[in-house]
Structures are given as C-alpha cells and as structure tokens.
Amino acid sequence: MSQTPAPEVGAVPNDGGAVVGPAVTDDDARKDAAHDPGVREDAVPEASAPDVVVAEGEVPEEQVAFDINDFPGGARGAIEAVLMVVDEPVTEMSLASALELPVEDVARHLHALAADYDEGNRGFTVRSVAGGWRVYSRSEYAPVVEKFLLDGQQAKLTQASLETLAVVAYRQPISRSRVSAVRGVNVDGVFRTLLTRGLVAEVGAEDESGATLYGTTPYFLQRLGLGSLDDLPALAPYLPEVDVLDELAEQGRA
C-alpha cells in the first residue's frame, strides 16, 4: 500500500495533492518541530517585506525631492531662505546645485532680489562679496547696527593693526620681517591680533629663507565689502617695492 509523502513544512496542499505555496526556512522548520512534532499542513507563514540590501560601508541616503515652483515665493523665495542661513558668501554654482536650477537663472534672481531691496528701501540687501552672495545690512544703517551690537564698546582695529593690514593687503604674500621693515617697528604682536581675527593667514614660505609668508583672507574681503583684491583703492604706488623692502629688512637685522 503506497503512502503519500508528507508535504513540505509550511506548504499548502491543493485538491489534487500537489504541494503549492512558499516553503519556510530550515530555522523556521526546526522551531516548528520543537513545538509540534507533527506536520501542520495548514500553517502558512506570513509574507514579510523584502530587506533593503546595502553594500558594506555604504549608508542609505535620503534625498529631499521638491519642485521649486511649489514654494509660495518660487525660486526667489528659496534663494532668500538659503541666504538667511549661510555663515559666509555662497557661490551661484552652489545655489544652482542646491535648488536644481541653471546658474544663469540663479544669477538673474539674485540681481533681481538686490534691485527689489534697493527699490523698497529695505534695511538689508544681497551683495556679491569675496566670490559669493550673502545678505548684508545696508551701509546707511551702520550707526544703528553698531550701537546694537557694540552697545557703546569700541571693537575697531588700532592704527598699528590697520597699517600692518594695509601692507599685507598690497604687498602679499609678504613675510613679517618685510612688514616690520616698512613700518619700522616689530609687528609680531599686531600679527597675532590679525591672525586671531581671521583677517590674515599663512599662505606659504619663501624658497630661500624659509620665512613664513602671509596674505589676506576671504573674511578680509567680506569686512571691507570687496569682491576681490583688485577692488582695493590705488594705494600700492605709495608703498616701497619688494627690493626696497628687502634692503630695509637687511638694515633692520644689521
């Protein structure tokens, strides 16, 4: 007398005796057998959602999808929102990448925003400074802003710091000894102040002497409201040339 083989664990027999339905894993079968030695033909495991496979070392990324035209203010409103949270000037390319817009459209919107603020006599504007765009308070309101921020305190650079900064700006890259030769005094203390405030930074070293060279920073351009060093006033002709600086520096070391 022939015997019909028992169906696989977790499978459901149809009317013809054929086995249909998914089979469970070996681990699940062992668990089933531990609780009930008999084969349960009506046991059907619930379907589970497939696992997301992530390659080793990779982190799943969640990208925010949006249509720029869905925002109440459109592209200009989105640009304003970004400019309100940046700590330093942001380039047109960076804005275009974030907003998924052509660079030309971003530039057009920025100039339009600046024109709208000017026409509306707003207390702020957007300007291109140090190669990027940022929101700035209008210069006409400087006394109000200064009084609010400083509350009567003076946070201006000393005359010595201003003179040293000017030499660096117009003759960069330049070493401390050359700056000292121009001013006729030791500038180590002044340089520490300028470095602390982020107005100057090390930019390299001289090939022959190995002396550290200094130059101005993008923050220097921001503070002066300049787009680049080319916008500096024509003061360089009044400063000694490099060969004269070397001669003065040698005399100072003699």
CSV table of N, CA and C in Angstrom, one decimal, residues 3 39 57 85 108 150 152 157 166 175 207 218-219 243 245:
chain,number,residue,atom,x,y,z
A,3,GLN,N,2.2,5.0,0.2
A,3,GLN,CA,1.9,6.2,1.1
A,3,GLN,C,2.3,7.5,0.4
A,39,VAL,N,3.4,17.3,11.4
A,39,VAL,CA,3.5,18.3,10.3
A,39,VAL,C,2.1,19.0,10.2
A,57,GLY,N,29.8,49.3,4.0
A,57,GLY,CA,30.5,50.6,4.0
A,57,GLY,C,29.6,51.7,3.5
A,85,VAL,N,20.6,81.5,6.1
A,85,VAL,CA,21.2,80.6,7.0
A,85,VAL,C,22.7,80.4,6.7
A,108,ARG,N,20.3,85.7,-12.3
A,108,ARG,CA,19.3,86.6,-12.6
A,108,ARG,C,18.4,86.9,-11.4
A,150,LEU,N,27.5,96.7,19.6
A,150,LEU,CA,28.6,97.0,20.5
A,150,LEU,C,28.1,97.7,21.8
A,152,GLY,N,28.0,100.7,22.7
A,152,GLY,CA,28.9,101.7,23.1
A,152,GLY,C,30.4,101.3,23.2
A,157,LEU,N,40.0,98.2,14.9
A,157,LEU,CA,41.4,97.9,14.9
A,157,LEU,C,42.2,99.1,15.3
A,166,ALA,N,47.3,96.9,5.9
A,166,ALA,CA,47.4,97.6,4.6
A,166,ALA,C,48.6,97.1,3.9
A,175,SER,N,56.4,88.5,4.2
A,175,SER,CA,56.9,88.0,5.5
A,175,SER,C,56.8,89.1,6.5
A,207,ASP,N,61.2,80.6,-0.6
A,207,ASP,CA,62.1,79.5,-1.1
A,207,ASP,C,63.5,79.6,-0.5
A,218,PRO,N,39.5,85.6,2.8
A,218,PRO,CA,38.2,86.0,2.2
A,218,PRO,C,37.4,86.8,3.3
A,219,TYR,N,37.7,86.5,4.6
A,219,TYR,CA,37.0,87.3,5.6
A,219,TYR,C,37.4,88.8,5.5
A,243,ASP,N,62.2,95.0,-3.7
A,243,ASP,CA,63.6,95.1,-3.5
A,243,ASP,C,64.0,96.1,-2.4
A,245,LEU,N,62.1,96.7,0.1
A,245,LEU,CA,61.7,96.1,1.4
A,245,LEU,C,62.8,95.1,1.9
